Short mmCIF file of C-alpha atoms and ligand atoms in Angstrom, two decimals:
data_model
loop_
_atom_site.label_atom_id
_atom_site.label_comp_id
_atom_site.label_asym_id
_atom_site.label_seq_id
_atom_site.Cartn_x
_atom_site.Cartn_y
_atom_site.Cartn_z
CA UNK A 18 18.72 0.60 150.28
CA UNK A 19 20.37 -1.63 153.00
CA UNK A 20 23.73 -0.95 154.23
CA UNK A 21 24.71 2.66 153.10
CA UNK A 22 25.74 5.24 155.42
CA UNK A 23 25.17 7.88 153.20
CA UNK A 24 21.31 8.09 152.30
CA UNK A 25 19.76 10.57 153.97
CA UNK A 26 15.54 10.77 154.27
CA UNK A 27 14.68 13.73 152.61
CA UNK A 28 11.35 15.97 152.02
CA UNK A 29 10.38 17.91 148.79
CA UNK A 30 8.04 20.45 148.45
CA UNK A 31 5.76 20.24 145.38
CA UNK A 32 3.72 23.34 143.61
CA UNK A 33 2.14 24.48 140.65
CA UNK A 34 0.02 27.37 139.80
CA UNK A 35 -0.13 27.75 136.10
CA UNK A 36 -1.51 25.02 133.49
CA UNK A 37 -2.89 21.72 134.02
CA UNK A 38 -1.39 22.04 137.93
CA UNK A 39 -2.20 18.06 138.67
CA UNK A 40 -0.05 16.89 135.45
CA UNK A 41 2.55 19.47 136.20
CA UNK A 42 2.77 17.76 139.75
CA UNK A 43 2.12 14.40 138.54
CA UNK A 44 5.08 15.01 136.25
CA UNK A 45 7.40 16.48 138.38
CA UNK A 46 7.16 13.62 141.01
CA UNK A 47 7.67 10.90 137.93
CA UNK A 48 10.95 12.89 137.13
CA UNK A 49 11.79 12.66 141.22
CA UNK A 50 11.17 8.92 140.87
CA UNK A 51 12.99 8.28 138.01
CA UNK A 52 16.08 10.57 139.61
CA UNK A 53 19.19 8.08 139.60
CA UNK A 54 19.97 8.20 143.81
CA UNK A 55 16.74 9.15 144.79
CA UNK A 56 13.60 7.01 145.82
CA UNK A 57 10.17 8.63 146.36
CA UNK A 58 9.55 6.90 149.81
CA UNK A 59 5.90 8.40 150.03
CA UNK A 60 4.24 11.66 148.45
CA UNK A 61 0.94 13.80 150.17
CA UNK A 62 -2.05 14.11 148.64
CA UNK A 63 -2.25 17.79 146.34
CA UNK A 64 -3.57 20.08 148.18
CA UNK A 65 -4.87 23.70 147.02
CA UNK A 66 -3.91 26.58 148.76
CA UNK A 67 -4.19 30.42 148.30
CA UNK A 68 -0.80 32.49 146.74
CA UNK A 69 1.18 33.93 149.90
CA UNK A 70 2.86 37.24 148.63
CA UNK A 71 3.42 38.15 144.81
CA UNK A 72 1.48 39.74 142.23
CA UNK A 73 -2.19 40.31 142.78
CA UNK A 74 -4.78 38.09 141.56
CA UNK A 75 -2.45 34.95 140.44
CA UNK A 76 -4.42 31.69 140.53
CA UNK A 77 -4.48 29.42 143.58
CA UNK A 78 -1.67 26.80 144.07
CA UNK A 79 -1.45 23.10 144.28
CA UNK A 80 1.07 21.97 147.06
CA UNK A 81 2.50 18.66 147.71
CA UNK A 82 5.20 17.26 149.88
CA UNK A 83 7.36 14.03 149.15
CA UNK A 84 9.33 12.50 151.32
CA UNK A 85 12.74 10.77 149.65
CA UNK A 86 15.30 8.80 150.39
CA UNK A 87 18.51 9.80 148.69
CA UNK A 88 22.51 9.02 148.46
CA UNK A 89 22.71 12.26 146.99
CA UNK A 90 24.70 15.28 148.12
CA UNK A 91 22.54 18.28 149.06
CA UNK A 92 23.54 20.46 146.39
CA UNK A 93 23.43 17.55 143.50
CA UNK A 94 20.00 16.69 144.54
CA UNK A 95 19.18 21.00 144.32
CA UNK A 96 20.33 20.69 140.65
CA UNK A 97 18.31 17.62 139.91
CA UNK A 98 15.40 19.63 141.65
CA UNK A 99 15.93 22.76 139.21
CA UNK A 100 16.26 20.26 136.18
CA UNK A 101 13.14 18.98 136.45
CA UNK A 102 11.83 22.28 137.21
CA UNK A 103 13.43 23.67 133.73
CA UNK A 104 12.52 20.55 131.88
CA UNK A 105 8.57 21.17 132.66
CA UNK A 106 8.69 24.86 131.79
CA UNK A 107 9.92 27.14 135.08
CA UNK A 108 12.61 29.66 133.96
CA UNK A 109 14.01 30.95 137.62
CA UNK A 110 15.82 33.93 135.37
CA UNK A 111 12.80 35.10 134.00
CA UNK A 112 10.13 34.53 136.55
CA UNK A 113 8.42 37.43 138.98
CA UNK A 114 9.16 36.72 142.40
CA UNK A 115 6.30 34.33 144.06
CA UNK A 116 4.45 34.90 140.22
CA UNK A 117 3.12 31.72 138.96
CA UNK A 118 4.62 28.96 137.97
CA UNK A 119 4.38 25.46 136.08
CA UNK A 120 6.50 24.21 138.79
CA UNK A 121 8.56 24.75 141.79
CA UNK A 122 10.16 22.08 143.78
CA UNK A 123 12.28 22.81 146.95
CA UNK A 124 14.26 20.89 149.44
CA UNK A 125 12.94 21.32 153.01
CA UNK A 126 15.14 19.39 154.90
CA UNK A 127 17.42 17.03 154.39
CA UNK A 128 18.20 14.42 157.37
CA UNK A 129 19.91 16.49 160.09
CA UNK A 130 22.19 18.37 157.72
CA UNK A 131 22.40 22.48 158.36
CA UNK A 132 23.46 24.84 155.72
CA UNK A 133 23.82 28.03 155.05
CA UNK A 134 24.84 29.29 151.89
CA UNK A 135 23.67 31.86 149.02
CA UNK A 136 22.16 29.16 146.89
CA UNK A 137 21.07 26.80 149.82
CA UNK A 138 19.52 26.69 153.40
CA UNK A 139 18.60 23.87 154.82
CA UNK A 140 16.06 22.97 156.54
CA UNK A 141 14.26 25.06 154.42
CA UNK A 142 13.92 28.46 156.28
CA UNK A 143 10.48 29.77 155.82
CA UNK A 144 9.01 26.33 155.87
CA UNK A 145 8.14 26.78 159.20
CA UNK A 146 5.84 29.93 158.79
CA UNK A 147 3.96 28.47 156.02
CA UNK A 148 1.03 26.18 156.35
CA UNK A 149 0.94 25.34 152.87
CA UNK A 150 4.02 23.54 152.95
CA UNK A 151 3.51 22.07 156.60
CA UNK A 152 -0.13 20.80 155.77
CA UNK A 153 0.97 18.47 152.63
CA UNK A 154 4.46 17.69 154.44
CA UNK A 155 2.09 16.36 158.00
CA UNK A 156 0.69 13.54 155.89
CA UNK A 157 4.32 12.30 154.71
CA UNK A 158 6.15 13.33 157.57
CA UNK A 159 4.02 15.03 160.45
CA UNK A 160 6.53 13.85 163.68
CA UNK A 161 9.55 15.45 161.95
CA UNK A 162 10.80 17.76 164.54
CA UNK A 163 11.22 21.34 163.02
CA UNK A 164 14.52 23.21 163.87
CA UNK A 165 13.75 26.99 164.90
CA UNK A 166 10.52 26.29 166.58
CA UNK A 167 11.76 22.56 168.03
CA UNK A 168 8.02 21.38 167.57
CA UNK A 169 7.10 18.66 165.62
CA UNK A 170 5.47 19.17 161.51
CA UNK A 171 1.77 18.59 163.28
CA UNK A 172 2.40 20.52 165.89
CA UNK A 173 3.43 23.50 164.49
CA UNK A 174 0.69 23.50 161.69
CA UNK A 175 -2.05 23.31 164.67
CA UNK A 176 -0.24 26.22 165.90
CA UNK A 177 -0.18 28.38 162.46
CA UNK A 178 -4.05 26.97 162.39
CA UNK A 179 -5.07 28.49 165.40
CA UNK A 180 -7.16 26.89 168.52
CA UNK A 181 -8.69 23.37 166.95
CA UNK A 182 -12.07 21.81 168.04
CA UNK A 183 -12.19 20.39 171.61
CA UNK A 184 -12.00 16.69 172.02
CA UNK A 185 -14.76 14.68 172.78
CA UNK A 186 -13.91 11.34 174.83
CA UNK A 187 -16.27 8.68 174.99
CA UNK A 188 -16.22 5.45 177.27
CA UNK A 189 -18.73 2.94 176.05
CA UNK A 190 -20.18 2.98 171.71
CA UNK A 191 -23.42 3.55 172.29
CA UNK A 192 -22.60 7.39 173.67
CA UNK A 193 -20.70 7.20 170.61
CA UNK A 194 -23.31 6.15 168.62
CA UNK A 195 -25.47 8.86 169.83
CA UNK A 196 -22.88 11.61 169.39
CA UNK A 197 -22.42 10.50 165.51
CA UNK A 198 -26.07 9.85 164.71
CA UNK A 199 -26.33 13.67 165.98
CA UNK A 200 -23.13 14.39 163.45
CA UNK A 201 -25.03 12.98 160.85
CA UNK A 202 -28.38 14.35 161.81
CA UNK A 203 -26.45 17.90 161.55
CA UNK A 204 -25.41 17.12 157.36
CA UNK A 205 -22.06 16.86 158.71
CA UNK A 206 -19.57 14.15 157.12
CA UNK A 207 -17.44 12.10 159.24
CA UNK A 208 -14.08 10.24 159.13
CA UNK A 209 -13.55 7.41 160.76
CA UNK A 210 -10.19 6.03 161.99
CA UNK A 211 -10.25 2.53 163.62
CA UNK A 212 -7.19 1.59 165.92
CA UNK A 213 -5.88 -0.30 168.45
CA UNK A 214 -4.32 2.81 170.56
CA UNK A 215 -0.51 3.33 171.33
CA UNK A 216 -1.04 6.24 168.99
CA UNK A 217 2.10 7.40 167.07
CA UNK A 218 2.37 9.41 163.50
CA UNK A 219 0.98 6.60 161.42
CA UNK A 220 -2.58 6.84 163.04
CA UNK A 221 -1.90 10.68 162.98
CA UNK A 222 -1.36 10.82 159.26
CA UNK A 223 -4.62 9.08 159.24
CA UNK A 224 -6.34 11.38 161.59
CA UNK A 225 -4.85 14.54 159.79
CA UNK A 226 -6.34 13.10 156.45
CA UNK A 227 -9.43 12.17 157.71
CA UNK A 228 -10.02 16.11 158.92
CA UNK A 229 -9.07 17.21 155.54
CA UNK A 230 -11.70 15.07 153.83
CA UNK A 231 -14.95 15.46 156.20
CA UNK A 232 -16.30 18.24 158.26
CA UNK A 233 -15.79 15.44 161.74
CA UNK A 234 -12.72 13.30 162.72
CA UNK A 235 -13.28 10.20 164.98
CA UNK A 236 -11.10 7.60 166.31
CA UNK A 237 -12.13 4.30 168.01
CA UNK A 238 -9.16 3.18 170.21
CA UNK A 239 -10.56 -0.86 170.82
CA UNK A 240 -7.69 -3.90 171.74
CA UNK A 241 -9.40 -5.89 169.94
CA UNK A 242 -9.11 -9.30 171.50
CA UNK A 243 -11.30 -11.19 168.20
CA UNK A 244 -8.38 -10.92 166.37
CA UNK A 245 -5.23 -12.00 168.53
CA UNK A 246 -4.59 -15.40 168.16
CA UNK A 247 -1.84 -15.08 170.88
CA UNK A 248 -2.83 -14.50 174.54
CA UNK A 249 0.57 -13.02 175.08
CA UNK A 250 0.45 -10.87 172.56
CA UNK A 251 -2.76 -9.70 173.53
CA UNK A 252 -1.14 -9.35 177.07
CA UNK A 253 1.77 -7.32 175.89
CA UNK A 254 0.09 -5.13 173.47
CA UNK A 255 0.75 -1.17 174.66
CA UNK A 256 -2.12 0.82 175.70
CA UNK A 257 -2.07 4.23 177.12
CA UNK A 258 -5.85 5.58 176.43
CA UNK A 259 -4.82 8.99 178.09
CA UNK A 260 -1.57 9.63 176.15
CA UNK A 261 -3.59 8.64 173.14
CA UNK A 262 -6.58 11.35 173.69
CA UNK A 263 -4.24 13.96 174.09
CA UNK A 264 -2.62 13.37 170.96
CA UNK A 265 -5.82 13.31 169.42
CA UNK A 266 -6.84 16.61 170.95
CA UNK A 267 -3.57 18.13 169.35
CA UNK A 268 -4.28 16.75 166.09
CA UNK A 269 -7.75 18.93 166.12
CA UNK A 270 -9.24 15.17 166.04
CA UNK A 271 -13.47 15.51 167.29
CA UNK A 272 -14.20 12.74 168.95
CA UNK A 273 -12.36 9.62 170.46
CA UNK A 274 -14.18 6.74 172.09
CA UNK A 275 -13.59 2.98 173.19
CA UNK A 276 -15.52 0.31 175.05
CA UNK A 277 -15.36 -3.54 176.14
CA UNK A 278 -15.88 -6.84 174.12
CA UNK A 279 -19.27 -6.86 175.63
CA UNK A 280 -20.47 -3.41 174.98
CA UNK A 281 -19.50 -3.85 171.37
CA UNK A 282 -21.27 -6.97 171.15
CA UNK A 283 -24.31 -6.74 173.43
CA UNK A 284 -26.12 -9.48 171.87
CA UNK A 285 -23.47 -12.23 172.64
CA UNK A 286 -24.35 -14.39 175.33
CA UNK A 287 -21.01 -14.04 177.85
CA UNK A 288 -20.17 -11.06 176.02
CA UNK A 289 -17.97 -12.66 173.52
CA UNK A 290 -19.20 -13.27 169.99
CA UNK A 291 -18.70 -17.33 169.85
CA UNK A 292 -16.65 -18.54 167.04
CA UNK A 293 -19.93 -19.26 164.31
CA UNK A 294 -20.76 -15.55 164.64
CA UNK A 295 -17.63 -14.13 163.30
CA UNK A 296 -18.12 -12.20 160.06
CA UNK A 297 -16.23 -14.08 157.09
CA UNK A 298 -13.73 -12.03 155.87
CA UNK A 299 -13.66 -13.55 152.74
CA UNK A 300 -10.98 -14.69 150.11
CA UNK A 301 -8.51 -11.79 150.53
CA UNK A 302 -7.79 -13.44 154.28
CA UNK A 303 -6.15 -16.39 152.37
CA UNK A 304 -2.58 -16.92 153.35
CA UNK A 305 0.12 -14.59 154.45
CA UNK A 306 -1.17 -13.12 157.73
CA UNK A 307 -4.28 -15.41 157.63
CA UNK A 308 -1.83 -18.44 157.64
CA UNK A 309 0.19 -17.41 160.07
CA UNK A 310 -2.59 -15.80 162.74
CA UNK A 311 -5.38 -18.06 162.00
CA UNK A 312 -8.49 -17.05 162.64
CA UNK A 313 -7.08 -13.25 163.07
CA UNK A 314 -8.89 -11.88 159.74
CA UNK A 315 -12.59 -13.19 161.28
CA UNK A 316 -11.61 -11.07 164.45
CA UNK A 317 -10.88 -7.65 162.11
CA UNK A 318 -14.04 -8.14 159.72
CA UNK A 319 -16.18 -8.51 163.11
CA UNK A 320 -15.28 -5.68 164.84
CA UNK A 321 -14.44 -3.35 162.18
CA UNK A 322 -18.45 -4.28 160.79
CA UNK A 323 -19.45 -3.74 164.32
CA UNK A 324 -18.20 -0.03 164.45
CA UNK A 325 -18.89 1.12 160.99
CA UNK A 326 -22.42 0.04 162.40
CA UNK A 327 -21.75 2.64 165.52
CA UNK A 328 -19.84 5.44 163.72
CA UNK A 329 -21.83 4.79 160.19
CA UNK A 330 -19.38 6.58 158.92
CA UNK A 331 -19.01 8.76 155.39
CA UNK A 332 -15.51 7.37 154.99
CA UNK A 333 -13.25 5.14 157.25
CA UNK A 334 -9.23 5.34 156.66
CA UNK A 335 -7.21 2.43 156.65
CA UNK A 336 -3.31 2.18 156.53
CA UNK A 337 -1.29 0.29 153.89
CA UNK A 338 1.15 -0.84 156.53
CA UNK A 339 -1.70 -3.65 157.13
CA UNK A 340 -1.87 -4.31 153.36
CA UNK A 341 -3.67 -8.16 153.59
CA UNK A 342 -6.24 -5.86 156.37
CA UNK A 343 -6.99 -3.08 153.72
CA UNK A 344 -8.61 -5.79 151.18
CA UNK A 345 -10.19 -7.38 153.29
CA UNK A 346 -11.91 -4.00 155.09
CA UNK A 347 -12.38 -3.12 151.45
CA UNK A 348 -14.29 -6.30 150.41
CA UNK A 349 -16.60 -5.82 153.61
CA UNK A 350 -17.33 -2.81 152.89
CA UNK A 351 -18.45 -3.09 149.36
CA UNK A 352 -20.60 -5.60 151.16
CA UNK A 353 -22.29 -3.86 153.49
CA UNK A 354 -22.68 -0.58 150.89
CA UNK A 355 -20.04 1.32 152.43
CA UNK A 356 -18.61 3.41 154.01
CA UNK A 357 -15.88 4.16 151.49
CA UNK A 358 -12.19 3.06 152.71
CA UNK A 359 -9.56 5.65 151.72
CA UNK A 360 -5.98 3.80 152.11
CA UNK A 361 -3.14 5.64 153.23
CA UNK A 362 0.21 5.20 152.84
CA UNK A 363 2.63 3.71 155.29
CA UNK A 364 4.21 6.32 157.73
CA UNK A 365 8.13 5.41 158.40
CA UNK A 366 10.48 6.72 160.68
CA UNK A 367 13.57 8.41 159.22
CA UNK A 368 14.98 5.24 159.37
CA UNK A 369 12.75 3.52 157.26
CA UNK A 370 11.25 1.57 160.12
CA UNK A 371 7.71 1.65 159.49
CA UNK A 372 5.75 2.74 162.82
CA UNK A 373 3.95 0.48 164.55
CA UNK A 374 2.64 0.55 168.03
CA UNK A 375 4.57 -2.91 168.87
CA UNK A 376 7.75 -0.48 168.04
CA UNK A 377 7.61 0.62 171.31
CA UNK A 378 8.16 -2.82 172.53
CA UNK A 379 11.60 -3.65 171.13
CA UNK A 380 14.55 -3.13 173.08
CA UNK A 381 17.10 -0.68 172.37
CA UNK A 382 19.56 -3.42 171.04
CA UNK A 383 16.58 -4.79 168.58
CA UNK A 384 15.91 -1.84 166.83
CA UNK A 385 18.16 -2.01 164.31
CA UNK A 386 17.58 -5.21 164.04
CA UNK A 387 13.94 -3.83 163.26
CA UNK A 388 15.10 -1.92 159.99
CA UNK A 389 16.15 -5.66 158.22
CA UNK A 390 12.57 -5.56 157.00
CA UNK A 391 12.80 -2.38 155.28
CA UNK A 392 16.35 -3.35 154.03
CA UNK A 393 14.84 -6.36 152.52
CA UNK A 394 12.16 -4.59 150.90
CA UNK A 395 14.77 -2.21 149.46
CA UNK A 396 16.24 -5.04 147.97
CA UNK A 397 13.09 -6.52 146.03
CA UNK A 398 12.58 -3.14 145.23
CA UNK A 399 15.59 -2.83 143.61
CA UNK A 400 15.45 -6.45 141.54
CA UNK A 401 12.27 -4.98 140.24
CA UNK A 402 13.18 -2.37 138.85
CA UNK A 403 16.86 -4.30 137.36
CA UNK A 404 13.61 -6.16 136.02
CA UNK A 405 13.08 -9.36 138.14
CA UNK A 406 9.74 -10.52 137.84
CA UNK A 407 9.42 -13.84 139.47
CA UNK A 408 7.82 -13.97 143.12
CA UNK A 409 10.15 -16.74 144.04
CA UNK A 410 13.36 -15.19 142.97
CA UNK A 411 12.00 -11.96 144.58
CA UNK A 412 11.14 -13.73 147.70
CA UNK A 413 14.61 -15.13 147.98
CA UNK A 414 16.55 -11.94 147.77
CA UNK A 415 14.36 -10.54 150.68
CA UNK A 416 14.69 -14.00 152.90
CA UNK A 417 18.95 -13.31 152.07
CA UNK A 418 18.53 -9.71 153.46
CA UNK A 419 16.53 -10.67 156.46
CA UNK A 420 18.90 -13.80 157.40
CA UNK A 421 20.75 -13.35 160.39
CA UNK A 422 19.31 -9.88 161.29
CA UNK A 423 15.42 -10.95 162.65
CA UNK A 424 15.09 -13.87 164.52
CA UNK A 425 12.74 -16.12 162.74
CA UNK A 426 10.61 -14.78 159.44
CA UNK A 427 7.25 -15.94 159.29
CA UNK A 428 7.04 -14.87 155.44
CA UNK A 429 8.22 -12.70 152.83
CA UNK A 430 6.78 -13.08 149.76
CA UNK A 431 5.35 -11.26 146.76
CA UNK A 432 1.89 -10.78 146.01
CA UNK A 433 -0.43 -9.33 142.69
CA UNK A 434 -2.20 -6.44 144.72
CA UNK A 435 -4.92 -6.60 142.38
CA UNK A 436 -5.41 -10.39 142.08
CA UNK A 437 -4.33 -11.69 146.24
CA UNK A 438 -3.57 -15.52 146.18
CA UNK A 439 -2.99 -17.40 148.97
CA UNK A 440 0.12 -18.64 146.84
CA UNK A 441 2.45 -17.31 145.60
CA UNK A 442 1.25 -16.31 141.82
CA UNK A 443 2.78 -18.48 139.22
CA UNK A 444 4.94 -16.97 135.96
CA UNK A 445 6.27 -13.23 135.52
CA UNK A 446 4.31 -10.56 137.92
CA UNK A 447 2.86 -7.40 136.17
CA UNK A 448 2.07 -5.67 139.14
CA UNK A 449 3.46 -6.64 142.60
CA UNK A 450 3.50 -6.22 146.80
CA UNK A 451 5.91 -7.70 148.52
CA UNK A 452 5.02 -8.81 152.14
CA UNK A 453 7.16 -9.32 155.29
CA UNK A 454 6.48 -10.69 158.88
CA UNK A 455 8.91 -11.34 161.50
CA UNK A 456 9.96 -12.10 164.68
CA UNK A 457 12.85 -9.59 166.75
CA UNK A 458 13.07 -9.72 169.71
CA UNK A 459 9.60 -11.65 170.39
CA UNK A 460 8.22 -8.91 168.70
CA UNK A 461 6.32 -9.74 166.09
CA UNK A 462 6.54 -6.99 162.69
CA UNK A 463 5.11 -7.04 159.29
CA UNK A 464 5.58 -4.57 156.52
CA UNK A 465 5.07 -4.09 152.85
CA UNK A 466 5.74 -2.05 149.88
CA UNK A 467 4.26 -2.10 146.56
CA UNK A 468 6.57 -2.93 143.91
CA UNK A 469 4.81 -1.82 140.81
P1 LIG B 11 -3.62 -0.39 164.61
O1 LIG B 11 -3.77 0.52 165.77
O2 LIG B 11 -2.24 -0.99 164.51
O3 LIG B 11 -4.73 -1.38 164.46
O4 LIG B 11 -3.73 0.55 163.34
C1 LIG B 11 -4.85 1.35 163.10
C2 LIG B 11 -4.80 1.86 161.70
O5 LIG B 11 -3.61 2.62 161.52
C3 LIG B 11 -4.74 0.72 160.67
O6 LIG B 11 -5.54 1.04 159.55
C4 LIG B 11 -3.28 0.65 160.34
O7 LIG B 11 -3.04 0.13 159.05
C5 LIG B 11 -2.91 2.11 160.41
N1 LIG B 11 -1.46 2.23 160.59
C6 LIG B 11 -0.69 1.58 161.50
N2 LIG B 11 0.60 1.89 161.31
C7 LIG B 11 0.66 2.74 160.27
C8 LIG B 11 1.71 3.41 159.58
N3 LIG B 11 2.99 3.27 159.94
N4 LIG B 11 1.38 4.20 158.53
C9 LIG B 11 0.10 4.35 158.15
N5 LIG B 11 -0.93 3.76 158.75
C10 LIG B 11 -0.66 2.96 159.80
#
């Protein structure tokens, strides 16, 4: 993955009206996977949406979106797309136009490349004017800027959706609180995004899914201080509460609200929970980020208990960027009784470059200094799959890649996702996350990606 001029970030849209629709997607995405040159980077949820044009009365469609990252040439990765197509039943010859279909997979876009010829456009030209492919494509890809109307994937499906609801800004929980017990009161289900503000596409895809999945969106944008074990960091971390509500707004989001250490914790005498009151965040805070930023998982597990006890939310959605953070949120949860934590997939740039609000921080001449952690991902990745099982060997390869390009690594190891040791685990992995922080540019960045 590191090192080659010629991949290009990619997104292909997935649908199926005819048959068992899941399996046909399910099976046309483990075809795109197993496509020599291409790697699935991240795929959307499947989303049902009504026939646009053709026959009357054909069944309702299941859409998808993945995003890929390919070394292919436009028009080989077309025919790979119309092979898999063929192999799971679609004949293009025979079909009515817009009639059902087992499958159809089509290139939207493919990096900044234009063309225009009788077997391919690219980007994709009715994508644009079609809110079944831009709904599945905002959760893989919603800051992609669109080339006819030159707005961004969630901007123009707000647009093609019409006037959203208007948002709600809160300054301190308990109006918060208020505002969701009356949510709840009302039978209305609500999705709950925690963050730390500096908004960018990540939180987005989280806010987007949350909508989909509950009849109220709400964000909490909280610097948590708990959890930095660095005053500077703390110092340096990016805020911008009004940029962030008007993204919200734009993303049709309900309600956004924040407050201070003390108004979260009212009960703590000076306002700050002392050290004996932190909530344990139990055995998944072993090692890895734990190790490195002690004391940082007691922080998360405090606050994030502290505003599922505002928000009470139906569900609360979590990013996989913060892998070590979604097991522990997980284990609290079960805990407490709930809410129940939906995990989302990391959000990258086209780069690769997982977003991050600290992105913002890194000079100009660090940022490709940045992408070494997604370059050494790439490369445990690909030992993997040459079938490489051993953490240490694993954890080597991705130390090579990120030598010389970041300037210190705090760790980058493997993990079982299903079993988290503080250790590395011993003997061959079955199943397998491999984990990355750094330093560039005094910056600090971690990211992940699951193996197997
Ligand atoms: P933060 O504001 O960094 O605390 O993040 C708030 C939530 O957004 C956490 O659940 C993060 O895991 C999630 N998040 C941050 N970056 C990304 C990303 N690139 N993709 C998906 N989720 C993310």
């Amino acid at each position: 993955m590191s090192g080659n001029k010629h991949r290009r970030t990619g997104a292909v849209a997935l649908g199926s009206n005819l048959g068992d629709r899941e399996a046909n997607l399910a099976a046309g995405l483990r075809a795109l996977e197993r496509t020599p040159g291409v790697v699935v980077l991240q795929r959307s949820r499947w989303i049902e949406t009504l026939p646009v044009g053709g026959p009357p009365g054909q069944p309702p469609f299941l859409n998808g979106a993945a995003l890929v990252e390919t070394s292919l040439e436009p028009h080989a990765l077309l025919g790979e797309l119309q092979r898999i197509e063929a192999r799971y039943g679609r004949d293009r010859a025979r079909e009515e136009h817009h009639g059902p279909r087992t499958l159809d997979l089509d290139l939207l876009f493919l990096g900044d490349l234009r063309l225009d010829g009788p077997d391919l456009v690219l980007p994709h030209p009715r994508m644009e004017e079609r809110a079944f492919v831009l709904e599945p494509l905002a959760e893989v890809a919603p800051g992609r800027v669109l080339a006819i109307s030159g707005r961004t994937v969630a901007e123009r499906l707000a647009e093609l959706r019409g006037p959203g609801p208007t948002l709600v800004r809160f300054e301190t929980p308990q109006e918060a609180g208020r505002w969701c017990r009356a949510e709840r009161e009302a039978g209305r289900s609500l999705g709950f995004v925690p963050t730390m503000g500096a908004l960018h596409e990540g939180h987005l895809a989280l806010v987007e899914r949350a909508l989909s999945e509950n009849d109220r969106a709400c964000v909490s944008v909280f610097v948590n201080p708990l959890q930095f074990d660095d005053p500077e960091d703390l110092r340096r971390y990016p805020r911008d509460m009004d940029a962030d509500a008007s993204l919200l707004a734009s993303a049709g989001c309900h309600m956004v609200f924040t407050g201070t250490l003390a108004q979260f914790f009212p009960e703590a005498p000076g306002g700050s929970p002392a050290p004996e009151a932190l909530i344990d965040p139990g055995p998944a805070a072993g090692g890895l980020e734990g190790e490195h930023r002690p004391g940082h998982f007691a922080g998360v597990a405090t606050i994030v208990d502290r505003l599922f006890d505002v928000v009470l939310p139906t569900r609360a959605y979590f990013g996989q960027k913060d892998f070590q953070q979604t097991l522990v949120v997980r284990e609290l949860a079960r805990r407490r009784g709930g809410p129940e934590v939906v995990v989302f997939p990391t959000v990258r740039e086209p780069s690769g470059l997982a977003c991050s609000s600290r992105n913002a921080l890194l000079s100009a001449a660090d940022q490709p200094r940045a992408l070494a952690l997604w370059a050494a991902l790439g490369a445990a990745s690909e030992l993997w799959k040459a079938g490489v099982r051993d953490a240490r060997t694993l954890s080597a390869r991705m130390r090579a890649e990120l030598e010389g390009q970041v300037d210190a690594v705090e760790y980058a190891e493997v993990r079982d996702p299903d079993a988290w040791s503080s250790d590395a685990p011993p003997g061959p992995l079955s199943r397998a996350v491999a984990l990355i922080a750094a330093q560039v540019g005094g910056v600090r960045l971690i990211d992940n990606l699951v193996l197997a």
